[in-house]
């Protein structure tokens, strides 16, 4: 295999003569925390290779072994790693267990694609080309978001997608758990959220803005707290942070369907149309108690240092026509009812800060009073304004999420045979050309540096661009196979934008490395989109 079939492309790859043979006598040598990564490598390689790969102490290493070594004194780039393959042994060195984990994922990609199957189809030995890989990520936030609120996805598929994120050296898995169309998070003190809010009566058919009808079939589901803890632990073992999202004060109609006292419109049902609901939280004590209780459960369930609080697409119509909301805004000293959004968000952010967690929000959190500077902003509205520059200038750290290139719910081509999707087209080439930070000074840990605003002028950055992520909004993804079709192969381009430096991407274009990549997807059994368009069975949903 050509070593440059690696995805994302590493910083430096040096080809050498010779091969390393992975055979029944091969062991994995590691000590201390590195032994945990060694056990993960053993778990990943055993099914498809049939090789037992026992883990032994580093002192017992011998010729023919795979050796994992922690080098904590090399602290400059914590997720960096070096992978050295010679005819005598394989050695992975890194300053952290995360770096070792990324070296493991690169090692997997250098094996024959058949090693990704669920059972051996070729007898050992398996050969690895001798190479030296020196690598480190460009950005510290490299993510994938899965929306399980619009269409619920089974736990086993979420775990599979976490595995695939790790293979792409992504380190954040953002789980969108609540929305107008469904609630997926168990909250013991609010049982109606899952007995009622987790289920909608039916699902719309046709375009998002002009539905042609409904399917007449109830849809729903939720995750128990035990399942969510399992997901978080599964991700952490693969050096991925599972970031939960509970959005408010808008996108809450599923909660209002279970507890109408949280809103102002009286009884409503879990939303059966796409788009965002006009029904939002009322600024009353019950709504604040609801936010507190849900955030307490989220903090107790997920060890993530980040919690996403939404904050997007909150319609103010109900507040503007409500005497109670107007009186409450005046009582709070707010300039208008519109500022209730910021008031709600600051309440939640303060709650998270007291628990030692950092809030993340969509870029509308900047509106009507804004949020504390510590809040990370996901800048997605590339069609509205240069929100990233606005957030950076205000001192916020930013995750770049432009809809044109990171929203993987958009169609993959203009072909009429593409299955139903949300607005817009984002081809593989579009995503592969995307740069999260095209400015001249884009090191993620650099100090203040200029960014361009929407008029082409320079603004001063006080915040940092932390990275980017891909988004799988599931209005038109009814099941795991639909999700896989929309995610792959475009997720390879997202991963490369997040991991690889610009010069390396230009010198080794991603399209030229897709041969080995697609062979791996075939071996895993991914329902990806072919280059020349969907298969007949992929066209209709």
mmCIF file of C-alpha atoms in Angstrom, residues 171-486:
data_model
loop_
_atom_site.group_PDB
_atom_site.id
_atom_site.type_symbol
_atom_site.label_atom_id
_atom_site.label_comp_id
_atom_site.label_asym_id
_atom_site.label_seq_id
_atom_site.Cartn_x
_atom_site.Cartn_y
_atom_site.Cartn_z
ATOM 1 C CA UNK A 171 -11.170 13.720 19.033
ATOM 2 C CA UNK A 172 -14.647 15.197 19.674
ATOM 3 C CA UNK A 173 -17.999 13.453 19.246
ATOM 4 C CA UNK A 174 -20.805 15.998 19.631
ATOM 5 C CA UNK A 175 -24.139 14.331 20.441
ATOM 6 C CA UNK A 176 -27.199 16.502 19.694
ATOM 7 C CA UNK A 177 -29.644 15.013 22.211
ATOM 8 C CA UNK A 178 -32.647 17.358 22.334
ATOM 9 C CA UNK A 179 -34.724 19.353 19.868
ATOM 10 C CA UNK A 180 -38.270 20.230 18.858
ATOM 11 C CA UNK A 181 -38.806 16.832 17.233
ATOM 12 C CA UNK A 182 -37.554 14.577 20.012
ATOM 13 C CA UNK A 183 -35.899 14.304 23.435
ATOM 14 C CA UNK A 184 -33.279 11.557 23.892
ATOM 15 C CA UNK A 185 -31.810 12.161 27.370
ATOM 16 C CA UNK A 186 -33.169 10.421 30.462
ATOM 17 C CA UNK A 187 -33.760 12.890 33.325
ATOM 18 C CA UNK A 188 -35.124 10.959 36.336
ATOM 19 C CA UNK A 189 -36.772 13.972 37.995
ATOM 20 C CA UNK A 190 -38.617 14.807 34.760
ATOM 21 C CA UNK A 191 -39.914 11.406 33.549
ATOM 22 C CA UNK A 192 -42.276 12.933 30.998
ATOM 23 C CA UNK A 193 -39.293 13.986 28.876
ATOM 24 C CA UNK A 194 -38.788 10.362 27.852
ATOM 25 C CA UNK A 195 -42.287 8.936 28.269
ATOM 26 C CA UNK A 196 -43.812 11.693 26.099
ATOM 27 C CA UNK A 197 -41.090 14.027 24.774
ATOM 28 C CA UNK A 198 -39.093 11.202 23.189
ATOM 29 C CA UNK A 199 -41.901 10.296 20.783
ATOM 30 C CA UNK A 200 -43.503 12.166 17.919
ATOM 31 C CA UNK A 201 -46.756 11.124 16.306
ATOM 32 C CA UNK A 202 -45.378 11.066 12.743
ATOM 33 C CA UNK A 203 -42.612 12.366 10.517
ATOM 34 C CA UNK A 204 -42.970 14.873 7.648
ATOM 35 C CA UNK A 205 -42.412 13.898 4.033
ATOM 36 C CA UNK A 206 -41.105 16.070 1.214
ATOM 37 C CA UNK A 207 -39.062 19.294 1.266
ATOM 38 C CA UNK A 208 -38.333 20.927 4.603
ATOM 39 C CA UNK A 209 -40.164 24.141 3.707
ATOM 40 C CA UNK A 210 -43.067 22.540 1.805
ATOM 41 C CA UNK A 211 -43.891 19.113 3.241
ATOM 42 C CA UNK A 212 -46.088 16.927 1.075
ATOM 43 C CA UNK A 213 -47.580 15.005 3.976
ATOM 44 C CA UNK A 214 -46.597 12.734 6.844
ATOM 45 C CA UNK A 215 -45.724 9.069 7.111
ATOM 46 C CA UNK A 216 -48.314 8.333 9.798
ATOM 47 C CA UNK A 217 -45.785 6.323 11.831
ATOM 48 C CA UNK A 218 -44.744 7.197 15.403
ATOM 49 C CA UNK A 219 -41.008 7.675 15.844
ATOM 50 C CA UNK A 220 -38.842 7.954 18.912
ATOM 51 C CA UNK A 221 -36.529 6.492 21.503
ATOM 52 C CA UNK A 222 -34.123 7.643 24.189
ATOM 53 C CA UNK A 223 -30.909 6.648 25.928
ATOM 54 C CA UNK A 224 -30.778 5.651 29.558
ATOM 55 C CA UNK A 225 -28.147 7.286 31.720
ATOM 56 C CA UNK A 226 -26.294 3.958 31.833
ATOM 57 C CA UNK A 227 -26.170 3.900 28.025
ATOM 58 C CA UNK A 228 -24.931 7.485 27.856
ATOM 59 C CA UNK A 229 -22.205 6.767 30.404
ATOM 60 C CA UNK A 230 -21.228 3.761 28.307
ATOM 61 C CA UNK A 231 -20.990 5.936 25.184
ATOM 62 C CA UNK A 232 -18.830 8.507 26.995
ATOM 63 C CA UNK A 233 -16.504 5.804 28.368
ATOM 64 C CA UNK A 234 -16.302 4.076 24.982
ATOM 65 C CA UNK A 235 -15.305 7.363 23.368
ATOM 66 C CA UNK A 236 -12.777 8.222 26.107
ATOM 67 C CA UNK A 237 -11.032 4.874 25.633
ATOM 68 C CA UNK A 238 -10.498 5.961 22.023
ATOM 69 C CA UNK A 239 -9.238 9.396 23.127
ATOM 70 C CA UNK A 240 -12.471 11.101 22.070
ATOM 71 C CA UNK A 241 -14.465 13.533 24.209
ATOM 72 C CA UNK A 242 -18.210 13.004 23.982
ATOM 73 C CA UNK A 243 -19.761 16.487 24.155
ATOM 74 C CA UNK A 244 -23.515 16.423 24.953
ATOM 75 C CA UNK A 245 -25.918 19.068 23.675
ATOM 76 C CA UNK A 246 -29.051 20.165 25.532
ATOM 77 C CA UNK A 247 -30.330 23.245 23.713
ATOM 78 C CA UNK A 248 -32.396 26.100 25.166
ATOM 79 C CA UNK A 249 -34.335 28.434 25.314
ATOM 80 C CA UNK A 250 -35.441 27.582 21.751
ATOM 81 C CA UNK A 251 -35.619 24.144 20.100
ATOM 82 C CA UNK A 252 -37.515 22.883 23.157
ATOM 83 C CA UNK A 253 -40.928 21.868 21.785
ATOM 84 C CA UNK A 254 -40.347 18.189 22.646
ATOM 85 C CA UNK A 255 -39.901 19.203 26.297
ATOM 86 C CA UNK A 256 -42.943 21.496 26.108
ATOM 87 C CA UNK A 257 -44.959 18.593 24.727
ATOM 88 C CA UNK A 258 -44.289 16.757 27.973
ATOM 89 C CA UNK A 259 -44.439 19.776 30.328
ATOM 90 C CA UNK A 260 -46.525 22.637 28.874
ATOM 91 C CA UNK A 261 -45.992 24.675 32.057
ATOM 92 C CA UNK A 262 -42.436 25.328 30.851
ATOM 93 C CA UNK A 263 -43.812 27.465 27.992
ATOM 94 C CA UNK A 264 -46.506 30.032 27.272
ATOM 95 C CA UNK A 265 -48.617 28.456 24.527
ATOM 96 C CA UNK A 266 -50.477 25.853 26.556
ATOM 97 C CA UNK A 267 -50.469 22.189 25.466
ATOM 98 C CA UNK A 268 -48.419 21.393 22.367
ATOM 99 C CA UNK A 269 -47.274 18.101 20.880
ATOM 100 C CA UNK A 270 -43.769 17.009 19.994
ATOM 101 C CA UNK A 271 -43.158 18.795 16.701
ATOM 102 C CA UNK A 272 -44.039 16.860 13.531
ATOM 103 C CA UNK A 273 -42.542 19.368 11.087
ATOM 104 C CA UNK A 274 -38.898 20.150 10.396
ATOM 105 C CA UNK A 275 -37.502 23.610 11.017
ATOM 106 C CA UNK A 276 -37.503 25.395 14.350
ATOM 107 C CA UNK A 277 -40.566 25.849 16.492
ATOM 108 C CA UNK A 278 -42.120 29.177 17.529
ATOM 109 C CA UNK A 279 -42.624 27.689 21.005
ATOM 110 C CA UNK A 280 -39.840 28.489 23.472
ATOM 111 C CA UNK A 281 -39.280 28.397 27.217
ATOM 112 C CA UNK A 282 -41.162 30.930 29.346
ATOM 113 C CA UNK A 283 -39.039 33.059 31.709
ATOM 114 C CA UNK A 284 -40.654 31.484 34.772
ATOM 115 C CA UNK A 285 -39.270 29.653 37.827
ATOM 116 C CA UNK A 286 -40.319 26.257 36.453
ATOM 117 C CA UNK A 287 -38.187 26.778 33.316
ATOM 118 C CA UNK A 288 -35.153 27.702 35.411
ATOM 119 C CA UNK A 289 -35.628 24.628 37.590
ATOM 120 C CA UNK A 290 -35.907 22.534 34.429
ATOM 121 C CA UNK A 291 -32.634 23.927 33.046
ATOM 122 C CA UNK A 292 -30.881 23.362 36.374
ATOM 123 C CA UNK A 293 -32.095 19.794 36.721
ATOM 124 C CA UNK A 294 -31.178 18.818 33.162
ATOM 125 C CA UNK A 295 -27.723 20.400 33.386
ATOM 126 C CA UNK A 296 -27.102 18.657 36.707
ATOM 127 C CA UNK A 297 -27.872 15.308 35.063
ATOM 128 C CA UNK A 298 -25.674 16.166 32.067
ATOM 129 C CA UNK A 299 -22.745 17.120 34.320
ATOM 130 C CA UNK A 300 -23.177 13.966 36.388
ATOM 131 C CA UNK A 301 -23.391 11.716 33.318
ATOM 132 C CA UNK A 302 -20.746 13.108 30.976
ATOM 133 C CA UNK A 303 -17.155 13.802 32.104
ATOM 134 C CA UNK A 304 -16.626 16.170 29.159
ATOM 135 C CA UNK A 305 -15.126 19.549 30.102
ATOM 136 C CA UNK A 306 -17.519 21.030 27.510
ATOM 137 C CA UNK A 307 -21.334 21.077 27.463
ATOM 138 C CA UNK A 308 -23.222 22.415 24.439
ATOM 139 C CA UNK A 309 -26.238 24.576 25.337
ATOM 140 C CA UNK A 310 -27.547 25.345 21.838
ATOM 141 C CA UNK A 311 -28.774 28.943 21.955
ATOM 142 C CA UNK A 312 -29.675 29.049 18.260
ATOM 143 C CA UNK A 313 -32.847 29.926 16.368
ATOM 144 C CA UNK A 314 -34.784 31.099 19.408
ATOM 145 C CA UNK A 315 -37.892 32.880 18.123
ATOM 146 C CA UNK A 316 -39.066 35.772 20.289
ATOM 147 C CA UNK A 317 -42.689 35.953 19.070
ATOM 148 C CA UNK A 318 -44.216 34.438 22.200
ATOM 149 C CA UNK A 319 -42.176 36.703 24.483
ATOM 150 C CA UNK A 320 -43.088 39.796 22.451
ATOM 151 C CA UNK A 321 -46.825 39.108 22.798
ATOM 152 C CA UNK A 322 -46.709 37.943 26.418
ATOM 153 C CA UNK A 323 -47.519 40.368 29.209
ATOM 154 C CA UNK A 324 -45.775 38.026 31.639
ATOM 155 C CA UNK A 325 -42.581 37.965 29.562
ATOM 156 C CA UNK A 326 -42.581 41.756 29.209
ATOM 157 C CA UNK A 327 -43.057 42.221 32.945
ATOM 158 C CA UNK A 328 -40.348 39.670 33.693
ATOM 159 C CA UNK A 329 -37.891 41.388 31.341
ATOM 160 C CA UNK A 330 -38.600 44.745 33.009
ATOM 161 C CA UNK A 331 -38.206 43.191 36.463
ATOM 162 C CA UNK A 332 -34.806 41.829 35.405
ATOM 163 C CA UNK A 333 -33.728 45.210 34.053
ATOM 164 C CA UNK A 334 -33.448 43.951 30.471
ATOM 165 C CA UNK A 335 -33.674 46.362 27.541
ATOM 166 C CA UNK A 336 -36.356 44.224 25.838
ATOM 167 C CA UNK A 337 -37.849 40.759 25.859
ATOM 168 C CA UNK A 338 -35.322 39.803 23.172
ATOM 169 C CA UNK A 339 -32.625 39.924 25.847
ATOM 170 C CA UNK A 340 -34.352 37.043 27.645
ATOM 171 C CA UNK A 341 -32.339 34.728 25.390
ATOM 172 C CA UNK A 342 -29.052 35.988 26.836
ATOM 173 C CA UNK A 343 -30.565 35.873 30.339
ATOM 174 C CA UNK A 344 -31.502 32.201 29.939
ATOM 175 C CA UNK A 345 -28.101 31.315 28.484
ATOM 176 C CA UNK A 346 -26.156 33.124 31.186
ATOM 177 C CA UNK A 347 -28.184 31.271 33.809
ATOM 178 C CA UNK A 348 -27.171 27.934 32.302
ATOM 179 C CA UNK A 349 -23.569 28.988 31.733
ATOM 180 C CA UNK A 350 -23.241 30.085 35.365
ATOM 181 C CA UNK A 351 -24.570 26.682 36.433
ATOM 182 C CA UNK A 352 -22.010 24.918 34.262
ATOM 183 C CA UNK A 353 -19.164 27.167 35.401
ATOM 184 C CA UNK A 354 -19.952 26.348 39.027
ATOM 185 C CA UNK A 355 -19.565 22.674 38.095
ATOM 186 C CA UNK A 356 -16.219 23.311 36.393
ATOM 187 C CA UNK A 357 -17.546 22.931 32.852
ATOM 188 C CA UNK A 358 -17.252 25.201 29.845
ATOM 189 C CA UNK A 359 -20.258 26.087 27.699
ATOM 190 C CA UNK A 360 -20.384 25.809 23.909
ATOM 191 C CA UNK A 361 -23.107 27.500 21.852
ATOM 192 C CA UNK A 362 -24.139 28.138 18.259
ATOM 193 C CA UNK A 363 -23.211 31.606 17.057
ATOM 194 C CA UNK A 364 -26.607 33.192 17.859
ATOM 195 C CA UNK A 365 -25.428 33.237 21.482
ATOM 196 C CA UNK A 366 -23.652 36.468 20.486
ATOM 197 C CA UNK A 367 -27.001 38.269 20.083
ATOM 198 C CA UNK A 368 -28.985 40.497 22.463
ATOM 199 C CA UNK A 369 -26.465 40.852 25.249
ATOM 200 C CA UNK A 370 -24.243 37.919 24.400
ATOM 201 C CA UNK A 371 -22.636 35.431 26.750
ATOM 202 C CA UNK A 372 -19.473 35.328 28.876
ATOM 203 C CA UNK A 373 -16.183 35.360 27.012
ATOM 204 C CA UNK A 374 -15.422 31.833 28.244
ATOM 205 C CA UNK A 375 -18.207 30.451 26.018
ATOM 206 C CA UNK A 376 -16.957 28.636 22.929
ATOM 207 C CA UNK A 377 -18.831 29.742 19.805
ATOM 208 C CA UNK A 378 -19.660 27.418 16.931
ATOM 209 C CA UNK A 379 -19.718 29.719 13.900
ATOM 210 C CA UNK A 380 -22.110 28.152 11.402
ATOM 211 C CA UNK A 381 -23.987 31.005 9.687
ATOM 212 C CA UNK A 382 -21.643 31.626 6.775
ATOM 213 C CA UNK A 383 -24.692 32.810 4.810
ATOM 214 C CA UNK A 384 -25.591 35.596 7.290
ATOM 215 C CA UNK A 385 -22.406 37.322 8.398
ATOM 216 C CA UNK A 386 -18.797 36.705 9.335
ATOM 217 C CA UNK A 387 -19.802 35.459 12.755
ATOM 218 C CA UNK A 388 -16.429 33.817 13.361
ATOM 219 C CA UNK A 389 -14.633 37.171 13.183
ATOM 220 C CA UNK A 390 -17.247 38.763 15.417
ATOM 221 C CA UNK A 391 -16.807 36.035 18.019
ATOM 222 C CA UNK A 392 -12.997 36.117 17.842
ATOM 223 C CA UNK A 393 -12.953 39.890 18.224
ATOM 224 C CA UNK A 394 -15.161 39.564 21.318
ATOM 225 C CA UNK A 395 -12.673 37.150 22.887
ATOM 226 C CA UNK A 396 -14.490 33.876 22.274
ATOM 227 C CA UNK A 397 -12.753 30.724 21.150
ATOM 228 C CA UNK A 398 -14.365 29.486 17.934
ATOM 229 C CA UNK A 399 -15.171 26.188 16.272
ATOM 230 C CA UNK A 400 -15.536 26.752 12.526
ATOM 231 C CA UNK A 401 -18.762 25.115 11.273
ATOM 232 C CA UNK A 402 -19.729 26.806 7.975
ATOM 233 C CA UNK A 403 -22.842 25.235 6.513
ATOM 234 C CA UNK A 404 -21.504 25.228 2.956
ATOM 235 C CA UNK A 405 -18.735 22.757 3.726
ATOM 236 C CA UNK A 406 -19.256 21.095 7.126
ATOM 237 C CA UNK A 407 -22.988 20.305 6.995
ATOM 238 C CA UNK A 408 -23.000 16.752 5.695
ATOM 239 C CA UNK A 409 -26.798 16.739 5.445
ATOM 240 C CA UNK A 410 -26.388 18.699 2.190
ATOM 241 C CA UNK A 411 -26.579 16.753 -1.072
ATOM 242 C CA UNK A 412 -23.321 15.327 -2.403
ATOM 243 C CA UNK A 413 -23.953 16.419 -5.992
ATOM 244 C CA UNK A 414 -26.477 18.088 -8.274
ATOM 245 C CA UNK A 415 -27.573 14.702 -9.634
ATOM 246 C CA UNK A 416 -31.321 14.136 -9.492
ATOM 247 C CA UNK A 417 -30.588 10.587 -8.340
ATOM 248 C CA UNK A 418 -29.256 11.843 -4.994
ATOM 249 C CA UNK A 419 -31.527 10.860 -2.086
ATOM 250 C CA UNK A 420 -33.533 13.571 -0.292
ATOM 251 C CA UNK A 421 -31.408 16.026 1.664
ATOM 252 C CA UNK A 422 -31.446 19.440 3.264
ATOM 253 C CA UNK A 423 -30.789 22.718 1.428
ATOM 254 C CA UNK A 424 -27.644 23.063 -0.640
ATOM 255 C CA UNK A 425 -24.909 20.918 -2.145
ATOM 256 C CA UNK A 426 -21.533 20.125 -0.583
ATOM 257 C CA UNK A 427 -19.510 17.911 -2.903
ATOM 258 C CA UNK A 428 -16.464 15.939 -1.838
ATOM 259 C CA UNK A 429 -14.297 18.471 -3.678
ATOM 260 C CA UNK A 430 -16.024 21.352 -1.876
ATOM 261 C CA UNK A 431 -15.253 19.837 1.497
ATOM 262 C CA UNK A 432 -11.714 18.827 0.506
ATOM 263 C CA UNK A 433 -10.977 22.462 -0.447
ATOM 264 C CA UNK A 434 -12.251 23.798 2.890
ATOM 265 C CA UNK A 435 -9.744 25.467 5.244
ATOM 266 C CA UNK A 436 -10.968 26.261 8.766
ATOM 267 C CA UNK A 437 -8.500 29.137 9.086
ATOM 268 C CA UNK A 438 -7.168 30.492 5.782
ATOM 269 C CA UNK A 439 -5.509 33.515 7.402
ATOM 270 C CA UNK A 440 -1.727 33.970 7.354
ATOM 271 C CA UNK A 441 -1.332 33.336 11.080
ATOM 272 C CA UNK A 442 -3.435 30.350 11.986
ATOM 273 C CA UNK A 443 -1.556 28.402 14.627
ATOM 274 C CA UNK A 444 -4.182 27.339 17.166
ATOM 275 C CA UNK A 445 -2.150 28.446 20.174
ATOM 276 C CA UNK A 446 -0.943 31.748 18.783
ATOM 277 C CA UNK A 447 -1.759 35.071 20.382
ATOM 278 C CA UNK A 448 -3.857 37.869 18.910
ATOM 279 C CA UNK A 449 -3.744 37.922 15.138
ATOM 280 C CA UNK A 450 -5.810 39.442 12.373
ATOM 281 C CA UNK A 451 -8.842 37.916 10.730
ATOM 282 C CA UNK A 452 -10.861 39.220 7.820
ATOM 283 C CA UNK A 453 -14.342 40.548 8.440
ATOM 284 C CA UNK A 454 -17.181 40.297 5.924
ATOM 285 C CA UNK A 455 -16.035 43.491 4.178
ATOM 286 C CA UNK A 456 -12.465 42.269 3.737
ATOM 287 C CA UNK A 457 -11.009 44.450 6.492
ATOM 288 C CA UNK A 458 -8.932 43.256 9.408
ATOM 289 C CA UNK A 459 -10.257 42.648 12.892
ATOM 290 C CA UNK A 460 -8.228 41.849 15.968
ATOM 291 C CA UNK A 461 -8.556 38.325 17.298
ATOM 292 C CA UNK A 462 -8.710 37.948 21.033
ATOM 293 C CA UNK A 463 -10.096 34.429 20.821
ATOM 294 C CA UNK A 464 -8.663 31.402 19.042
ATOM 295 C CA UNK A 465 -9.884 29.111 16.306
ATOM 296 C CA UNK A 466 -9.913 25.774 18.117
ATOM 297 C CA UNK A 467 -10.791 23.706 15.078
ATOM 298 C CA UNK A 468 -13.718 22.411 13.077
ATOM 299 C CA UNK A 469 -16.195 19.555 12.838
ATOM 300 C CA UNK A 470 -18.598 17.815 10.487
ATOM 301 C CA UNK A 471 -22.366 17.822 11.099
ATOM 302 C CA UNK A 472 -24.890 15.069 10.495
ATOM 303 C CA UNK A 473 -28.331 16.644 10.887
ATOM 304 C CA UNK A 474 -30.779 13.785 10.465
ATOM 305 C CA UNK A 475 -34.035 15.221 9.116
ATOM 306 C CA UNK A 476 -33.481 13.091 6.000
ATOM 307 C CA UNK A 477 -31.383 10.347 7.579
ATOM 308 C CA UNK A 478 -33.864 7.832 8.929
ATOM 309 C CA UNK A 479 -31.440 5.102 9.938
ATOM 310 C CA UNK A 480 -27.720 4.253 10.263
ATOM 311 C CA UNK A 481 -27.332 3.379 6.572
ATOM 312 C CA UNK A 482 -28.633 6.818 5.589
ATOM 313 C CA UNK A 483 -26.151 8.425 7.997
ATOM 314 C CA UNK A 484 -23.254 6.440 6.549
ATOM 315 C CA UNK A 485 -24.204 7.414 2.997
ATOM 316 C CA UNK A 486 -24.169 11.118 3.853
#
